[in-house]
XYZ file of C-alpha atoms in Angstrom:
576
model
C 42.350 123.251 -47.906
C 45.985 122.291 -48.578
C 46.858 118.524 -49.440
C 47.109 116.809 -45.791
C 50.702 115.109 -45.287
C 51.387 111.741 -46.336
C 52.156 109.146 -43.341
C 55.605 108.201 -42.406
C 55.961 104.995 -44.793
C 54.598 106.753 -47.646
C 56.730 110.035 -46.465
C 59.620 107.205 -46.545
C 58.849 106.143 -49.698
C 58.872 109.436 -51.808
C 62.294 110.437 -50.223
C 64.142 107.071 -50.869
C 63.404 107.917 -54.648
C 65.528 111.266 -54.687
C 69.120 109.423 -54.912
C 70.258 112.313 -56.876
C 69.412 114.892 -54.521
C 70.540 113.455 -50.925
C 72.778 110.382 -51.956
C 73.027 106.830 -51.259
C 71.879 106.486 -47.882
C 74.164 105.851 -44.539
C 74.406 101.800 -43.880
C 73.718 100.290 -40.216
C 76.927 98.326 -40.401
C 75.725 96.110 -37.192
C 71.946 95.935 -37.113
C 72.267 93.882 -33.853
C 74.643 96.012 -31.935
C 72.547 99.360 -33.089
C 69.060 97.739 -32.059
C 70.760 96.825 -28.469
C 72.466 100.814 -28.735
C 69.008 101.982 -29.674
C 66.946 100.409 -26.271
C 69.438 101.822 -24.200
C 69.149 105.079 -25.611
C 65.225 104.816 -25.024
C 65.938 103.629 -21.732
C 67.868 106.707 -21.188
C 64.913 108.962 -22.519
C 62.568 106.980 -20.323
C 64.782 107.532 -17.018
C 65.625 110.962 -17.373
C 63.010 112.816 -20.102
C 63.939 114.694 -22.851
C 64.296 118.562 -22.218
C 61.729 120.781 -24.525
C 63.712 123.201 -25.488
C 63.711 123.621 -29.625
C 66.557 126.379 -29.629
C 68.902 123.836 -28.081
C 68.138 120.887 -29.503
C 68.438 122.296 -33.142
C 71.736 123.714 -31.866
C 72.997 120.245 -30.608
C 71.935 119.329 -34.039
C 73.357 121.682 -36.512
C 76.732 121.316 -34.756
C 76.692 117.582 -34.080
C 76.142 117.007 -37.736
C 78.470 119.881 -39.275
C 81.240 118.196 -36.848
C 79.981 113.893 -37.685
C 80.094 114.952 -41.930
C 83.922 115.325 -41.638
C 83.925 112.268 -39.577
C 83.329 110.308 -42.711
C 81.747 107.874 -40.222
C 79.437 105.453 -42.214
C 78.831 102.721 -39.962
C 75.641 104.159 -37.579
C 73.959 107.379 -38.148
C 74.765 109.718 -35.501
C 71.891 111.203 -32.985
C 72.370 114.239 -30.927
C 69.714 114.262 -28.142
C 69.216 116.726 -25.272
C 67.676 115.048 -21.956
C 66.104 116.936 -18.910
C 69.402 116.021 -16.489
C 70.394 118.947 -14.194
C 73.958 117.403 -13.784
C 76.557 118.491 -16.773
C 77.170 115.914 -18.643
C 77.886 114.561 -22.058
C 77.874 110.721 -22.974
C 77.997 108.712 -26.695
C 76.707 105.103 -27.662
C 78.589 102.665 -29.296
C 75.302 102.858 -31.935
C 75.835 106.980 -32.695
C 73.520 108.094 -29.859
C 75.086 111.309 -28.334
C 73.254 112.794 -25.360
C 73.663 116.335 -23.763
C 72.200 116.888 -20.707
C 70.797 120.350 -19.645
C 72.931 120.943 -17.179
C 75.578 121.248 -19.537
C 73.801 123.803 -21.212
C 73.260 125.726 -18.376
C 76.951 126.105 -17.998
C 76.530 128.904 -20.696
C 78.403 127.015 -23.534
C 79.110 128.808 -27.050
C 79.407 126.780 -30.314
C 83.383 126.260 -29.906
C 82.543 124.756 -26.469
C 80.277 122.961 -27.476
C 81.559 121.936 -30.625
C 84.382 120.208 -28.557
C 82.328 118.140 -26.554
C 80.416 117.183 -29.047
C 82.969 115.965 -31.097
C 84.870 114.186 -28.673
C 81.521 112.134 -27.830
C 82.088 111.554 -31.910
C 85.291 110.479 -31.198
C 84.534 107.976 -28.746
C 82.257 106.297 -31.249
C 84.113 106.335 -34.561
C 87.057 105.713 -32.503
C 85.334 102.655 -31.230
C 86.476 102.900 -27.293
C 83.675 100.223 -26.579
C 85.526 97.785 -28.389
C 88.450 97.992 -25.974
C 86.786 98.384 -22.971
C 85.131 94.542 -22.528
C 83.178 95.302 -19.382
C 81.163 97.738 -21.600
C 80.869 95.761 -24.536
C 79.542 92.735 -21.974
C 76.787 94.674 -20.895
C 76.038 95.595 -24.239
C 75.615 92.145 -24.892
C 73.037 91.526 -22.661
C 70.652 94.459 -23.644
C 69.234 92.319 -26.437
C 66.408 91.373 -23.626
C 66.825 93.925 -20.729
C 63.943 92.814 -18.731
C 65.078 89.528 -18.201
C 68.916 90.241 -17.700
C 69.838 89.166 -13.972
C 72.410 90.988 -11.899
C 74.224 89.697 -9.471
C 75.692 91.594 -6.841
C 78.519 89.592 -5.908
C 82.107 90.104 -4.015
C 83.153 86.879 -4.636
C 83.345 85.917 -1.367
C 83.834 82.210 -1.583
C 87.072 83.060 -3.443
C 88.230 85.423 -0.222
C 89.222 84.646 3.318
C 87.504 86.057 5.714
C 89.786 88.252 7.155
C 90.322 89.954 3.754
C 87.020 90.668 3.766
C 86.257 94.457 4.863
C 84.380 94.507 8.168
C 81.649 96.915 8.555
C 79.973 97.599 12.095
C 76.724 98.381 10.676
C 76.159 94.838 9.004
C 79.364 92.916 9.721
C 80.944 90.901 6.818
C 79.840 91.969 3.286
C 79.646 88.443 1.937
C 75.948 88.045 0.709
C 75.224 87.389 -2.733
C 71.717 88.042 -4.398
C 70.073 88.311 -7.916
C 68.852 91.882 -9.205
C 66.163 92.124 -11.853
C 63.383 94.818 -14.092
C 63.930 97.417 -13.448
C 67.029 97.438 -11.221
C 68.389 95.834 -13.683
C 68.111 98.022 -15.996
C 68.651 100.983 -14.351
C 72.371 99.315 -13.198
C 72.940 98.386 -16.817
C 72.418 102.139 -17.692
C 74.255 103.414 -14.957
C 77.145 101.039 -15.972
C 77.214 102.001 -19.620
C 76.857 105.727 -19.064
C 78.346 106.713 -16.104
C 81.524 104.893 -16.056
C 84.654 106.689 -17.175
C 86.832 106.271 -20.283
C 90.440 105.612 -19.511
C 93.262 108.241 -20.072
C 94.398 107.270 -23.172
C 90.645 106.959 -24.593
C 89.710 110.748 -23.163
C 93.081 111.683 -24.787
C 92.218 110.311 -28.423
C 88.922 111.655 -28.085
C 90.300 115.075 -26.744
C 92.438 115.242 -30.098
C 89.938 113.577 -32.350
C 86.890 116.379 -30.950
C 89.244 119.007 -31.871
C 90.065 118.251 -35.541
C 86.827 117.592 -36.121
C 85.359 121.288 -34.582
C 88.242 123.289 -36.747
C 87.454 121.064 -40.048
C 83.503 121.773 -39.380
C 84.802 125.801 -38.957
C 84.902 125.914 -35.339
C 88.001 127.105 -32.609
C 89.396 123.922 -31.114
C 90.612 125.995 -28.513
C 86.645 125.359 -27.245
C 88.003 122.093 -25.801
C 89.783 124.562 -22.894
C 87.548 126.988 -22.487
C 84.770 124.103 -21.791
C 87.409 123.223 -18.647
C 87.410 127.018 -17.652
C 83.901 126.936 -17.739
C 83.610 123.804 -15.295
C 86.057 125.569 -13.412
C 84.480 129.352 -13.112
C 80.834 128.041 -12.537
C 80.632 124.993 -10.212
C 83.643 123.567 -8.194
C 81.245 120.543 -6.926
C 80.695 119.101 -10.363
C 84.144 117.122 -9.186
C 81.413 115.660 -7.371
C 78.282 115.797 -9.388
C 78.717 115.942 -12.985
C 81.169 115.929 -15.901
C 84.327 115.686 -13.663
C 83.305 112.220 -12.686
C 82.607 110.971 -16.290
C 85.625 112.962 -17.994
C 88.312 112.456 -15.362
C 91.738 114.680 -15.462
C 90.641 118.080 -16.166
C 93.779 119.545 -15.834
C 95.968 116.974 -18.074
C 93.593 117.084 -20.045
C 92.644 121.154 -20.248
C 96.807 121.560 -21.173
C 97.021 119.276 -23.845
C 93.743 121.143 -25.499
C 95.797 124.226 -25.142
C 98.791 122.626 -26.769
C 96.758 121.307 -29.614
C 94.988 124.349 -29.932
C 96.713 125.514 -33.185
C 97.668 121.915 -34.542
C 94.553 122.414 -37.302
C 93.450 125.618 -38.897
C 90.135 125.960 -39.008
C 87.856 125.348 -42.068
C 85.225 127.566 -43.655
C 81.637 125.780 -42.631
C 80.281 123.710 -45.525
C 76.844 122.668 -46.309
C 75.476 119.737 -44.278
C 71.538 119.385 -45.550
C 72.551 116.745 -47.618
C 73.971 114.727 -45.059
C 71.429 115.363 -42.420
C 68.682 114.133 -45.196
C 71.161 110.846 -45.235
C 71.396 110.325 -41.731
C 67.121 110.568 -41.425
C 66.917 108.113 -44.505
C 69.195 105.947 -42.448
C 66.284 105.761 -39.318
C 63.573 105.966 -40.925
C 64.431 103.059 -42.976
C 65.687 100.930 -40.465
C 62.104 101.510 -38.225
C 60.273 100.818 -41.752
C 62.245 97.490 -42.072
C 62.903 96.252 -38.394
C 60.160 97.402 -36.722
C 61.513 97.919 -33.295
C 59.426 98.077 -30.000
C 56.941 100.865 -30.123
C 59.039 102.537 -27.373
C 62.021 102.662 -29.504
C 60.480 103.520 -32.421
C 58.837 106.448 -30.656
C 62.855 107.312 -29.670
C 64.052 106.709 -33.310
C 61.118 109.111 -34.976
C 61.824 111.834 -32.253
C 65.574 111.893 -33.477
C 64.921 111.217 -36.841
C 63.028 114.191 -36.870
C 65.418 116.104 -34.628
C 67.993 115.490 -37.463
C 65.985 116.992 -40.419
C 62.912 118.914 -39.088
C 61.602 119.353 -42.150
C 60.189 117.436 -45.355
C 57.643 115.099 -45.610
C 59.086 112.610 -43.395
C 59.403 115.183 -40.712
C 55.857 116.398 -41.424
C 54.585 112.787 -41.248
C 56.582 112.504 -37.685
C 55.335 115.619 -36.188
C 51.628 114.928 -37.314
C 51.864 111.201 -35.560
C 53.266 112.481 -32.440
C 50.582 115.383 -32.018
C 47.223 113.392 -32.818
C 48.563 110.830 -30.475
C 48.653 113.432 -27.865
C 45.474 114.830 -28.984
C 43.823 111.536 -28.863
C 44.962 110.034 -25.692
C 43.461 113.874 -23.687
C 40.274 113.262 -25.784
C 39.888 109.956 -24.312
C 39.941 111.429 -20.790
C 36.772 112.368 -18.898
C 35.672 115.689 -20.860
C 36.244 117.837 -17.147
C 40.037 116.078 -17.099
C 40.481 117.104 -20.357
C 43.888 119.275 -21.008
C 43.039 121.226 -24.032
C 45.165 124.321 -22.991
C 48.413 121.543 -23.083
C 47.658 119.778 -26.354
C 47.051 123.278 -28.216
C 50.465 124.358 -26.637
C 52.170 121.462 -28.063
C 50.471 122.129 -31.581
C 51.370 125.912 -31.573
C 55.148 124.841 -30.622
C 55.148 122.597 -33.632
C 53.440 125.159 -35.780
C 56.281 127.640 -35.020
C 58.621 125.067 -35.696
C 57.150 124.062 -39.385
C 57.327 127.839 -40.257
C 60.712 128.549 -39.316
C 61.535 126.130 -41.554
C 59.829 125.823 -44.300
C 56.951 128.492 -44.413
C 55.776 127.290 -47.915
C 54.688 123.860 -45.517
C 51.326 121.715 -46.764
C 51.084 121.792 -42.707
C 51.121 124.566 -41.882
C 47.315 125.067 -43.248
C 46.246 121.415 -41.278
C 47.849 122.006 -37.622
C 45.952 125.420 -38.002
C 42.588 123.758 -38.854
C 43.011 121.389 -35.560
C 44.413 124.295 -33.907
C 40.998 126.090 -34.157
C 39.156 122.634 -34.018
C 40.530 122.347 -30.282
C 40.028 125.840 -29.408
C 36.462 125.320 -29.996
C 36.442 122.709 -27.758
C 38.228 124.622 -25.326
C 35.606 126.922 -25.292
C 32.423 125.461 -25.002
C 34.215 123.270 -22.085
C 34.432 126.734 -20.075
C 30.704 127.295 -18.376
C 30.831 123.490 -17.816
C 33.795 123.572 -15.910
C 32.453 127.053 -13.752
C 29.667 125.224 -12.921
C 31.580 122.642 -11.323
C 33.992 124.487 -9.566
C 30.892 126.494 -8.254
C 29.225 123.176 -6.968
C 32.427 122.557 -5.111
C 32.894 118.890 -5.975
C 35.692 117.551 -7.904
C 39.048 115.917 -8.713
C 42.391 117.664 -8.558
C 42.661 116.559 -12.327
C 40.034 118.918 -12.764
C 41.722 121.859 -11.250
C 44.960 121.236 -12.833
C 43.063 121.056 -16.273
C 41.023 124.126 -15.241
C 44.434 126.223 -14.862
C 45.543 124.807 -18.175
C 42.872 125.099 -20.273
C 41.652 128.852 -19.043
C 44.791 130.195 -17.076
C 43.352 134.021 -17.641
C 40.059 132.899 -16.442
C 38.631 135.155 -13.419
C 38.622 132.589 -11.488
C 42.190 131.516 -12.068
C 43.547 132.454 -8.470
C 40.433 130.641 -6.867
C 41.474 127.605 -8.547
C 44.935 127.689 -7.404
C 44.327 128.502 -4.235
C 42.120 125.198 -4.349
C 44.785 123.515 -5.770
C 47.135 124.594 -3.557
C 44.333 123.392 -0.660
C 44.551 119.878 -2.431
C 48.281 119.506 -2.620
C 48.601 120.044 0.777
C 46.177 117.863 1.989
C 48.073 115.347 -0.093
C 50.959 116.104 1.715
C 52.913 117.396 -1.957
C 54.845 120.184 -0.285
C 56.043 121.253 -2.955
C 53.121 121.236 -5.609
C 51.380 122.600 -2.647
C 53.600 125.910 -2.254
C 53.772 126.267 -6.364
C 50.217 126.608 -6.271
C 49.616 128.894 -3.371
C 52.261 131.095 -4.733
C 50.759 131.112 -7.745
C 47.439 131.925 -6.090
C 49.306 134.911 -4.389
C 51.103 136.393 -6.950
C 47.728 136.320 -9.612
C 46.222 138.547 -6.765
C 48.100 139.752 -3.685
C 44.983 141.892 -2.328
C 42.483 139.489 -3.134
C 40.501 136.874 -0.961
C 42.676 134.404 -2.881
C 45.853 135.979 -2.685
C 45.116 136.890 0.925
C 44.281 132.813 1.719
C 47.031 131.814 -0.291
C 49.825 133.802 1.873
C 47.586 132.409 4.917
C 48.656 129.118 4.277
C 52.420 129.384 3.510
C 52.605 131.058 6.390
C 51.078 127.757 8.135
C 53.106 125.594 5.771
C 56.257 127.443 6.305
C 57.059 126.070 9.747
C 56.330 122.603 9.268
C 57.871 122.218 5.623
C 60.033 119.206 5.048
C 60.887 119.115 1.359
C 63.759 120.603 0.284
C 62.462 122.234 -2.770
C 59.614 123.875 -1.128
C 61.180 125.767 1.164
C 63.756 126.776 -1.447
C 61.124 127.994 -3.490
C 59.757 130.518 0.007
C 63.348 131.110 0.740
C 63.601 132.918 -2.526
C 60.446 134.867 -2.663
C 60.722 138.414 -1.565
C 56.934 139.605 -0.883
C 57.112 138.122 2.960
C 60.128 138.649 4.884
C 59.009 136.431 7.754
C 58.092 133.601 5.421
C 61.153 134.179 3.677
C 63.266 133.896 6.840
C 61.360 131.382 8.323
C 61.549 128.460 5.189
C 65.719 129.790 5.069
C 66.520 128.721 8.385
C 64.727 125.416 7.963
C 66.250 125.352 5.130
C 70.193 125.393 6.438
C 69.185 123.378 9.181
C 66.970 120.447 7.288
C 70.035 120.262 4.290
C 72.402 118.658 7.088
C 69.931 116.469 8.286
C 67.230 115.405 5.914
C 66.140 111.369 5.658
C 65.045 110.370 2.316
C 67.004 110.459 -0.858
C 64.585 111.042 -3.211
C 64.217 114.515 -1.097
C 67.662 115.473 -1.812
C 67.361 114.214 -5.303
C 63.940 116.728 -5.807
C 65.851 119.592 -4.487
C 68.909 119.119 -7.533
C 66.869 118.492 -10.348
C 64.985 122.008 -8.960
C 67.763 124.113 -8.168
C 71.130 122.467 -9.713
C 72.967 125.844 -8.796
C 70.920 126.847 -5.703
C 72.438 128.143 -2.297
C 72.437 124.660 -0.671
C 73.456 122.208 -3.505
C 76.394 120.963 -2.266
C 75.513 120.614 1.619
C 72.450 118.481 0.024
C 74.729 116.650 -2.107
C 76.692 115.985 0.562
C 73.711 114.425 2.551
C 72.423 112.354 0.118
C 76.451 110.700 -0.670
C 75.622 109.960 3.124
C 72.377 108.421 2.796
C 72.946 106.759 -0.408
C 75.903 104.589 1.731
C 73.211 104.117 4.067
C 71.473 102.360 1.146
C 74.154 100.527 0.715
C 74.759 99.248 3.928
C 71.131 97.792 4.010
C 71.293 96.329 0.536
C 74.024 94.328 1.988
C 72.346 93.456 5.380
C 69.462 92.323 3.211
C 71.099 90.286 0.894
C 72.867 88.345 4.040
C 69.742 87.845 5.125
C 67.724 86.458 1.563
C 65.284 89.349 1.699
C 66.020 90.364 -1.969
C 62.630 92.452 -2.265
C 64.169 94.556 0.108
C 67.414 94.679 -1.196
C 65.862 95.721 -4.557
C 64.419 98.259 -2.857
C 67.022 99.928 -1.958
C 68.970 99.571 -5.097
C 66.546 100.910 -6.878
C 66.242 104.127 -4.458
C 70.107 104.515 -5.062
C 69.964 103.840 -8.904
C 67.237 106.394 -8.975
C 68.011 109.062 -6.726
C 71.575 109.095 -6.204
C 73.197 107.797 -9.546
C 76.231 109.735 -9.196
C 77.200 108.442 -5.845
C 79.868 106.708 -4.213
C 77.301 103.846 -2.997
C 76.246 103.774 -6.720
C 79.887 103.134 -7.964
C 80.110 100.230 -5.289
C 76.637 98.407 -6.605
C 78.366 98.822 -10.389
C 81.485 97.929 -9.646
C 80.107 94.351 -7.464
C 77.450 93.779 -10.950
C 77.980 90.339 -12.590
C 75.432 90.340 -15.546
C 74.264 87.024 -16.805
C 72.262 85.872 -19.697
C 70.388 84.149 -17.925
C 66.052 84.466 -18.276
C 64.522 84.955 -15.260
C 62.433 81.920 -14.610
């Protein structure tokens, strides 16, 4: 048996006495303003999930860092993390967090493309915009204890006459005034910090600064236009949805890229392992020393191994993360137990250690508790027939039961009984993924038969957007098919709840009826609105939290959203 990895302080230790070989390492300029930098960026994690996809995120990575070396940027170490948002976006930290959303992905983006966004996120952070934009740099401030910064919503309103005040026949006079805190609070403070746009001159600099960075790092800076075609060519409602709102004047902004095109020539690529190794010797250290929050430490491991996946200290990181996982399923009840996800998450790691260093001490341990949890698996399996034959359980069992033996024989049974479950839950949605499932495994069978039985009873009575997407775009039924469409076109004009709308964008970003949905839920989300207001007049601020929250959560983008931010007064001030 090979030498098991050290943990992450010894890990930190050995590689903090190789000066020669990686350098001095990268200073934290402003400890105070990268801690407060650092719990947003876990706060952004925590609201929108990171997106599991290794090809990407070592992309983001190996071109984030080729472009940040020429920065000669040494006051934060730069992150570049990819989160699970549908909407294309891009957005940078004051601390040297960068974050890429999926959805920008999905816009098919080469390395020149994304080079230039990339490096004009770069810019916006060694350029220091945040400095010069005070509104930011307030609510900054007050991240140094997020769960007890108030909000007030507040149009000033003892400063205004009443006739200046806009009337609105909904809820009359919008002069109420009301306190916002948790997570409201937080989720406004985000919202503020990320979602507001730069102004003309800052998008310019950064423009300029994005480019000369992607030629010296050996990329075209004529990827700075082509990422405007793109928006262009693929989605004309991301003016509405995306990176149009958060990187305003696309077509200022797409000509000067083309006139700056050939202002730099571009650079051979140069080595940037050494500087990677610097920037991870900069987190690592800094979650040795300060010992942040377990929730931002968690963040600050995940990128510190996300900018040098391998080594000891990435070996120490990836070991932590998976026993943690490992441990918290085996302290389930054993029929709840998710070995089939936990083994997943070890073989993705595996692959990941040996495309990158296949000499790797861990190589030889992830495949001993690979084979340890396999035998579990397996003597778990006539247990878990015998209950499903007895016919009592949980759902947590039958989601397990999928997981853990998805090429069982009695796979479709189990979704079909899944599917059963979800329904009488009333989770549309889980409830036609499973019967689907249940379908497809086995058309002809019992199961498969049952399982088209009950979209067909489903179909007429679905409400959720996503579900009937999902049976508008299967092709074994034709009636079903037609059926869930015309609901469909009809129920995207007309449906009540936000969160709804929301479901069916994260799902299908690009699908048929994204921007008649988006549409709707601008519409609702001003609904929102309207009763946050009546509610405040009234002192009902549990209600009026309510609301915000559905708006902050579900509709972050819209125009209601940008009225809540633009009425937010933070203050200091502890909640008592």
């Amino acid at each position: 048996m090979r030498k098991r990895p050290r943990l992450l302080a010894s890990a930190l230790a050995i590689l903090l006495l190789l000066p020669l070989r990686i350098g001095s390492a990268q200073t934290i300029s402003n400890p105070d303003l990268f801690a407060k930098s650092s719990q947003v960026a876990q706060q952004v994690v925590e609201q929108y999930g990171l997106y599991d996809n290794p090809v990407e995120v070592a992309r983001i990575n190996r071109i984030g860092y080729e472009l940040a070396q020429q920065s000669e940027y040494q006051k934060f170490p730069f992150t570049f993390t990819l989160v699970d948002l549908p909407v294309p976006n891009a957005f940078a930290l004051p601390g040297g967090q960068i974050f890429v959303t999926r959805g920008l992905l999905d816009l098919g983006l080469d390395d020149d493309m994304l080079a230039a966004v990339l490096g004009h996120e770069i810019g916006h952070v060694t350029l220091e915009h945040f400095r010069r934009m005070q509104r930011k740099a307030t609510l900054l401030n007050v991240l140094g204890n997020l769960l007890v910064v108030g909000v007030l919503l507040n149009e000033n309103s003892n400063n205004r006459r009443q006739e200046d005040i806009p009337y609105d026949p909904r809820v009359g006079y919008d002069s109420g005034t009301s306190r916002v805190q948790g997570a409201a609070a937080a989720s406004l403070v985000i919202s503020e910090l990320l979602l507001r746009s730069y102004s003309r001159d800052h998008e310019d600099e950064s423009d300029a600064e994005g480019q000369r960075l992607a030629a010296a790092a050996g990329y075209d800076p004529d990827g700075a236009r082509k990422v405007w075609l793109a928006m262009n060519s693929r989605a004309p409602q991301l003016r509405e949805f995306g990176y149009w709102q958060t990187h305003p004047f696309p077509e200022e902004r797409s000509k000067s890229a083309e006139a700056r095109k050939g202002t730099w020539k571009v650079q051979p690529h140069k080595p940037v392992d050494a500087y990677r190794e610097r920037t991870q010797a900069a987190l690592t250290t800094y979650v040795e020393r300060q010992r942040p929050e377990p929730p931002v430490a968690e963040f600050l491991k995940q990128a510190s191994l996300s900018t040098w996946p391998q080594g000891r200290v990435a070996e120490s990181i990836r070991l932590e993360k998976l026993h943690g996982a490992r441990d918290a399923e085996l302290a389930k009840p054993l029929l709840s137990r998710d070995y089939g996800a936990v083994v997943s998450r070890y073989r993705e790691e595996l692959a990941a250690v040996r495309s990158v260093d296949s000499k790797s001490d861990l190589i030889a341990t992830l495949e001993s508790e690979i084979a340890d949890l396999e035998a579990k698996r397996k003597e778990l399996y006539p247990r878990a027939v015998e209950t499903l034959d007895g016919g009592v359980y949980e759902t947590s069992f039958l989601v397990a039961f999928l997981s853990n033996f998805p090429d069982a024989k009695q796979a479709p049974e189990v979704a079909l009984a899944l599917g059963d479950a979800y329904s009488r839950l009333g989770n549309q949605t889980e409830a036609v993924t499973r019967y689907l499932a249940a379908w497809e495994t086995g058309p002809n069978t019992p199961e498969g038969k049952r399982a088209r039985a009950g979209l067909r009873n489903l179909a007429p009575n679905l409400s959720e957007l996503a579900a009937l997407q999902q049976l508008a775009s299967q092709e074994r039924d034709e009636e079903i098919r037609k059926i869930a469409s015309d609901r469909l076109a009809a129920i995207s004009k007309s449906y009540s709840d936000v969160a709804n709308g929301a479901e069916y964008l994260r799902r299908f970003p690009e699908g048929p009826y994204t921007a008649t949905i988006l549409g709707r839920l601008n519409v609702l989300a001003d609904n929102l609105y309207a009763e946050v207001v009546l509610y405040q007049g009234m002192g009902d601020a549990v209600k009026a939290m309510e609301r915000i929250n559905k708006i902050l959560t579900h509709a972050p983008l819209s125009p209601a959203a940008e009225k809540l931010r633009d009425r937010a007064v933070l203050s200091e001030e502890k909640a008592g």
